[in-house]
JSON list of C-alpha atoms in Angstrom, two decimals:
[
{"chain": "A", "resi": 16, "resn": "TYR", "atom": "CA", "xyz": [88.13, 118.01, 100.72]},
{"chain": "A", "resi": 17, "resn": "ILE", "atom": "CA", "xyz": [90.92, 120.45, 101.44]},
{"chain": "A", "resi": 18, "resn": "GLU", "atom": "CA", "xyz": [93.95, 120.37, 99.23]},
{"chain": "A", "resi": 19, "resn": "ASP", "atom": "CA", "xyz": [96.12, 123.26, 98.04]},
{"chain": "A", "resi": 20, "resn": "ASP", "atom": "CA", "xyz": [97.27, 121.64, 94.69]},
{"chain": "A", "resi": 21, "resn": "LYS", "atom": "CA", "xyz": [94.40, 122.34, 92.27]},
{"chain": "A", "resi": 22, "resn": "GLU", "atom": "CA", "xyz": [95.19, 119.55, 89.82]},
{"chain": "A", "resi": 23, "resn": "LEU", "atom": "CA", "xyz": [95.38, 116.96, 92.68]},
{"chain": "A", "resi": 24, "resn": "ARG", "atom": "CA", "xyz": [92.26, 118.37, 94.22]},
{"chain": "A", "resi": 25, "resn": "ASP", "atom": "CA", "xyz": [90.28, 118.12, 90.97]},
{"chain": "A", "resi": 26, "resn": "SER", "atom": "CA", "xyz": [91.47, 114.57, 90.19]},
{"chain": "A", "resi": 27, "resn": "THR", "atom": "CA", "xyz": [90.88, 113.31, 93.71]},
{"chain": "A", "resi": 28, "resn": "VAL", "atom": "CA", "xyz": [87.36, 114.82, 93.71]},
{"chain": "A", "resi": 29, "resn": "LYS", "atom": "CA", "xyz": [86.63, 112.59, 90.63]},
{"chain": "A", "resi": 30, "resn": "LEU", "atom": "CA", "xyz": [87.52, 109.54, 92.68]},
{"chain": "A", "resi": 31, "resn": "PHE", "atom": "CA", "xyz": [85.44, 110.80, 95.65]},
{"chain": "A", "resi": 32, "resn": "ASP", "atom": "CA", "xyz": [82.41, 111.30, 93.31]},
{"chain": "A", "resi": 33, "resn": "ASN", "atom": "CA", "xyz": [82.00, 107.53, 93.42]},
{"chain": "A", "resi": 34, "resn": "PHE", "atom": "CA", "xyz": [81.16, 107.73, 97.16]},
{"chain": "A", "resi": 35, "resn": "PHE", "atom": "CA", "xyz": [79.44, 111.09, 97.92]},
{"chain": "A", "resi": 36, "resn": "LYS", "atom": "CA", "xyz": [76.47, 112.93, 96.39]},
{"chain": "A", "resi": 37, "resn": "SER", "atom": "CA", "xyz": [78.18, 116.34, 96.90]},
{"chain": "A", "resi": 38, "resn": "ILE", "atom": "CA", "xyz": [81.68, 117.41, 97.79]},
{"chain": "A", "resi": 39, "resn": "ASP", "atom": "CA", "xyz": [82.75, 120.84, 99.04]},
{"chain": "A", "resi": 40, "resn": "THR", "atom": "CA", "xyz": [86.44, 121.75, 98.43]},
{"chain": "A", "resi": 41, "resn": "ALA", "atom": "CA", "xyz": [88.82, 124.34, 99.81]},
{"chain": "A", "resi": 42, "resn": "SER", "atom": "CA", "xyz": [92.38, 125.31, 98.84]},
{"chain": "A", "resi": 43, "resn": "ASP", "atom": "CA", "xyz": [93.87, 125.68, 102.26]},
{"chain": "A", "resi": 44, "resn": "GLY", "atom": "CA", "xyz": [93.10, 125.28, 106.00]},
{"chain": "A", "resi": 45, "resn": "VAL", "atom": "CA", "xyz": [91.66, 128.81, 106.42]},
{"chain": "A", "resi": 46, "resn": "SER", "atom": "CA", "xyz": [89.10, 128.49, 103.70]},
{"chain": "A", "resi": 47, "resn": "GLY", "atom": "CA", "xyz": [88.37, 124.82, 104.78]},
{"chain": "A", "resi": 48, "resn": "TYR", "atom": "CA", "xyz": [87.71, 125.89, 108.33]},
{"chain": "A", "resi": 49, "resn": "GLU", "atom": "CA", "xyz": [85.60, 128.89, 107.23]},
{"chain": "A", "resi": 50, "resn": "LYS", "atom": "CA", "xyz": [83.41, 126.63, 105.10]},
{"chain": "A", "resi": 51, "resn": "TYR", "atom": "CA", "xyz": [83.00, 124.30, 108.01]},
{"chain": "A", "resi": 52, "resn": "LYS", "atom": "CA", "xyz": [82.16, 127.00, 110.55]},
{"chain": "A", "resi": 53, "resn": "ALA", "atom": "CA", "xyz": [79.75, 128.60, 108.13]},
{"chain": "A", "resi": 54, "resn": "ARG", "atom": "CA", "xyz": [77.90, 125.26, 107.70]},
{"chain": "A", "resi": 55, "resn": "ILE", "atom": "CA", "xyz": [77.58, 124.90, 111.41]},
{"chain": "A", "resi": 56, "resn": "ASP", "atom": "CA", "xyz": [76.59, 128.57, 111.93]},
{"chain": "A", "resi": 57, "resn": "GLU", "atom": "CA", "xyz": [73.83, 128.02, 109.38]},
{"chain": "A", "resi": 58, "resn": "GLY", "atom": "CA", "xyz": [72.44, 125.13, 111.38]},
{"chain": "A", "resi": 59, "resn": "LYS", "atom": "CA", "xyz": [73.25, 122.59, 108.76]},
{"chain": "A", "resi": 60, "resn": "GLU", "atom": "CA", "xyz": [74.39, 119.03, 109.70]},
{"chain": "A", "resi": 61, "resn": "PRO", "atom": "CA", "xyz": [78.16, 118.69, 109.91]},
{"chain": "A", "resi": 62, "resn": "TYR", "atom": "CA", "xyz": [79.93, 117.09, 107.00]},
{"chain": "A", "resi": 63, "resn": "ASP", "atom": "CA", "xyz": [79.92, 113.21, 106.91]},
{"chain": "A", "resi": 64, "resn": "ILE", "atom": "CA", "xyz": [83.74, 113.46, 106.73]},
{"chain": "A", "resi": 65, "resn": "VAL", "atom": "CA", "xyz": [86.52, 116.01, 106.42]},
{"chain": "A", "resi": 66, "resn": "ILE", "atom": "CA", "xyz": [89.40, 114.90, 104.23]},
{"chain": "A", "resi": 67, "resn": "THR", "atom": "CA", "xyz": [92.42, 117.18, 104.36]},
{"chain": "A", "resi": 68, "resn": "ASP", "atom": "CA", "xyz": [96.00, 117.53, 103.24]},
{"chain": "A", "resi": 69, "resn": "ILE", "atom": "CA", "xyz": [98.46, 118.45, 106.04]},
{"chain": "A", "resi": 70, "resn": "ASN", "atom": "CA", "xyz": [100.96, 120.74, 104.35]},
{"chain": "A", "resi": 71, "resn": "MET", "atom": "CA", "xyz": [99.09, 123.74, 103.08]},
{"chain": "A", "resi": 72, "resn": "PRO", "atom": "CA", "xyz": [99.61, 127.53, 103.04]},
{"chain": "A", "resi": 73, "resn": "ASN", "atom": "CA", "xyz": [97.77, 129.87, 105.41]},
{"chain": "A", "resi": 74, "resn": "MET", "atom": "CA", "xyz": [96.87, 127.11, 107.91]},
{"chain": "A", "resi": 75, "resn": "ASN", "atom": "CA", "xyz": [98.08, 123.56, 107.89]},
{"chain": "A", "resi": 76, "resn": "GLY", "atom": "CA", "xyz": [95.70, 120.60, 108.09]},
{"chain": "A", "resi": 77, "resn": "ILE", "atom": "CA", "xyz": [96.55, 119.75, 111.69]},
{"chain": "A", "resi": 78, "resn": "ASP", "atom": "CA", "xyz": [95.71, 123.27, 112.89]},
{"chain": "A", "resi": 79, "resn": "MET", "atom": "CA", "xyz": [92.49, 123.25, 110.85]},
{"chain": "A", "resi": 80, "resn": "CYS", "atom": "CA", "xyz": [91.55, 119.94, 112.37]},
{"chain": "A", "resi": 81, "resn": "LYS", "atom": "CA", "xyz": [92.14, 121.20, 115.84]},
{"chain": "A", "resi": 82, "resn": "GLN", "atom": "CA", "xyz": [89.73, 124.08, 115.15]},
{"chain": "A", "resi": 83, "resn": "ILE", "atom": "CA", "xyz": [87.09, 121.79, 113.65]},
{"chain": "A", "resi": 84, "resn": "LYS", "atom": "CA", "xyz": [87.36, 119.38, 116.55]},
{"chain": "A", "resi": 85, "resn": "PHE", "atom": "CA", "xyz": [86.79, 122.31, 118.85]},
{"chain": "A", "resi": 86, "resn": "LEU", "atom": "CA", "xyz": [83.47, 123.02, 117.08]},
{"chain": "A", "resi": 87, "resn": "ASN", "atom": "CA", "xyz": [82.55, 119.29, 116.72]},
{"chain": "A", "resi": 88, "resn": "ASP", "atom": "CA", "xyz": [84.68, 116.80, 118.62]},
{"chain": "A", "resi": 89, "resn": "THR", "atom": "CA", "xyz": [82.90, 113.92, 116.91]},
{"chain": "A", "resi": 90, "resn": "GLN", "atom": "CA", "xyz": [83.81, 115.06, 113.23]},
{"chain": "A", "resi": 91, "resn": "ALA", "atom": "CA", "xyz": [85.19, 112.17, 111.29]},
{"chain": "A", "resi": 92, "resn": "ILE", "atom": "CA", "xyz": [88.55, 113.30, 109.67]},
{"chain": "A", "resi": 93, "resn": "ILE", "atom": "CA", "xyz": [90.82, 111.65, 107.29]},
{"chain": "A", "resi": 94, "resn": "ILE", "atom": "CA", "xyz": [94.38, 113.07, 106.68]},
{"chain": "A", "resi": 95, "resn": "VAL", "atom": "CA", "xyz": [95.96, 112.81, 103.24]},
{"chain": "A", "resi": 96, "resn": "THR", "atom": "CA", "xyz": [99.69, 113.22, 103.22]},
{"chain": "A", "resi": 97, "resn": "ALA", "atom": "CA", "xyz": [102.90, 112.43, 101.41]},
{"chain": "A", "resi": 98, "resn": "PHE", "atom": "CA", "xyz": [104.69, 113.03, 104.75]},
{"chain": "A", "resi": 99, "resn": "THR", "atom": "CA", "xyz": [106.13, 110.34, 106.90]},
{"chain": "A", "resi": 100, "resn": "GLU", "atom": "CA", "xyz": [107.31, 112.55, 109.71]},
{"chain": "A", "resi": 101, "resn": "ILE", "atom": "CA", "xyz": [106.31, 111.10, 113.03]},
{"chain": "A", "resi": 102, "resn": "GLU", "atom": "CA", "xyz": [105.43, 114.51, 114.48]},
{"chain": "A", "resi": 103, "resn": "TYR", "atom": "CA", "xyz": [102.64, 115.15, 111.95]},
{"chain": "A", "resi": 104, "resn": "LEU", "atom": "CA", "xyz": [101.30, 111.57, 112.51]},
{"chain": "A", "resi": 105, "resn": "ASN", "atom": "CA", "xyz": [101.39, 111.91, 116.26]},
{"chain": "A", "resi": 106, "resn": "ASN", "atom": "CA", "xyz": [99.55, 115.20, 116.23]},
{"chain": "A", "resi": 107, "resn": "ALA", "atom": "CA", "xyz": [96.88, 113.72, 114.02]},
{"chain": "A", "resi": 108, "resn": "ILE", "atom": "CA", "xyz": [96.49, 110.66, 116.16]},
{"chain": "A", "resi": 109, "resn": "GLU", "atom": "CA", "xyz": [96.24, 112.85, 119.23]},
{"chain": "A", "resi": 110, "resn": "LEU", "atom": "CA", "xyz": [93.37, 114.78, 117.57]},
{"chain": "A", "resi": 111, "resn": "GLY", "atom": "CA", "xyz": [91.45, 111.61, 117.04]},
{"chain": "A", "resi": 112, "resn": "VAL", "atom": "CA", "xyz": [91.84, 111.50, 113.24]},
{"chain": "A", "resi": 113, "resn": "ASN", "atom": "CA", "xyz": [89.89, 108.58, 111.88]},
{"chain": "A", "resi": 114, "resn": "GLY", "atom": "CA", "xyz": [92.21, 107.47, 109.06]},
{"chain": "A", "resi": 115, "resn": "PHE", "atom": "CA", "xyz": [95.07, 108.32, 106.76]},
{"chain": "A", "resi": 116, "resn": "LEU", "atom": "CA", "xyz": [95.50, 108.28, 103.00]},
{"chain": "A", "resi": 117, "resn": "SER", "atom": "CA", "xyz": [98.95, 108.34, 101.37]},
{"chain": "A", "resi": 118, "resn": "LYS", "atom": "CA", "xyz": [99.66, 110.21, 98.17]},
{"chain": "A", "resi": 119, "resn": "PRO", "atom": "CA", "xyz": [99.20, 109.33, 95.36]},
{"chain": "A", "resi": 120, "resn": "ILE", "atom": "CA", "xyz": [95.68, 108.35, 96.31]},
{"chain": "A", "resi": 121, "resn": "ASP", "atom": "CA", "xyz": [94.09, 105.37, 94.51]},
{"chain": "A", "resi": 122, "resn": "MET", "atom": "CA", "xyz": [90.69, 103.64, 94.57]},
{"chain": "A", "resi": 123, "resn": "LYS", "atom": "CA", "xyz": [91.90, 100.70, 96.59]},
{"chain": "A", "resi": 124, "resn": "SER", "atom": "CA", "xyz": [93.28, 102.88, 99.45]},
{"chain": "A", "resi": 125, "resn": "ILE", "atom": "CA", "xyz": [90.13, 105.11, 99.38]},
{"chain": "A", "resi": 126, "resn": "LYS", "atom": "CA", "xyz": [87.84, 102.02, 99.81]},
{"chain": "A", "resi": 127, "resn": "LYS", "atom": "CA", "xyz": [90.02, 100.66, 102.60]},
{"chain": "A", "resi": 128, "resn": "VAL", "atom": "CA", "xyz": [90.05, 103.82, 104.72]},
{"chain": "A", "resi": 129, "resn": "PHE", "atom": "CA", "xyz": [86.34, 104.60, 103.98]},
{"chain": "A", "resi": 130, "resn": "TYR", "atom": "CA", "xyz": [85.54, 101.11, 105.12]},
{"chain": "A", "resi": 131, "resn": "THR", "atom": "CA", "xyz": [87.48, 101.60, 108.30]},
{"chain": "A", "resi": 132, "resn": "VAL", "atom": "CA", "xyz": [85.64, 104.87, 108.99]},
{"chain": "A", "resi": 133, "resn": "GLY", "atom": "CA", "xyz": [82.25, 103.18, 108.23]},
{"chain": "A", "resi": 134, "resn": "LEU", "atom": "CA", "xyz": [81.43, 105.04, 105.09]},
{"chain": "A", "resi": 135, "resn": "VAL", "atom": "CA", "xyz": [81.45, 101.93, 102.81]}
]
């Protein structure tokens, strides 16, 4: 889960704990991509899902997703955003993003998008 707001990241991880045995986190797109690439380079299975914010420092979520999709074009990705700008959404759709969560995130919306992605 990649989110630059520490408080939001910590509180959302508590919600995600209901669905996953382990959750890796990162504070921006650069560190998120580096963690993803290191996992692949170590020969480990890709993450079940990547959940990322769009607007972050150092590398935004869209650019990070492009790099992840270059490494693994089948990676499931969910975008979390407070934005409604059509450009961001179009870029995410073109990348093949599997779902969207709107901030603030709640359990009902998590279940709905996880069901759509096939995680629940």
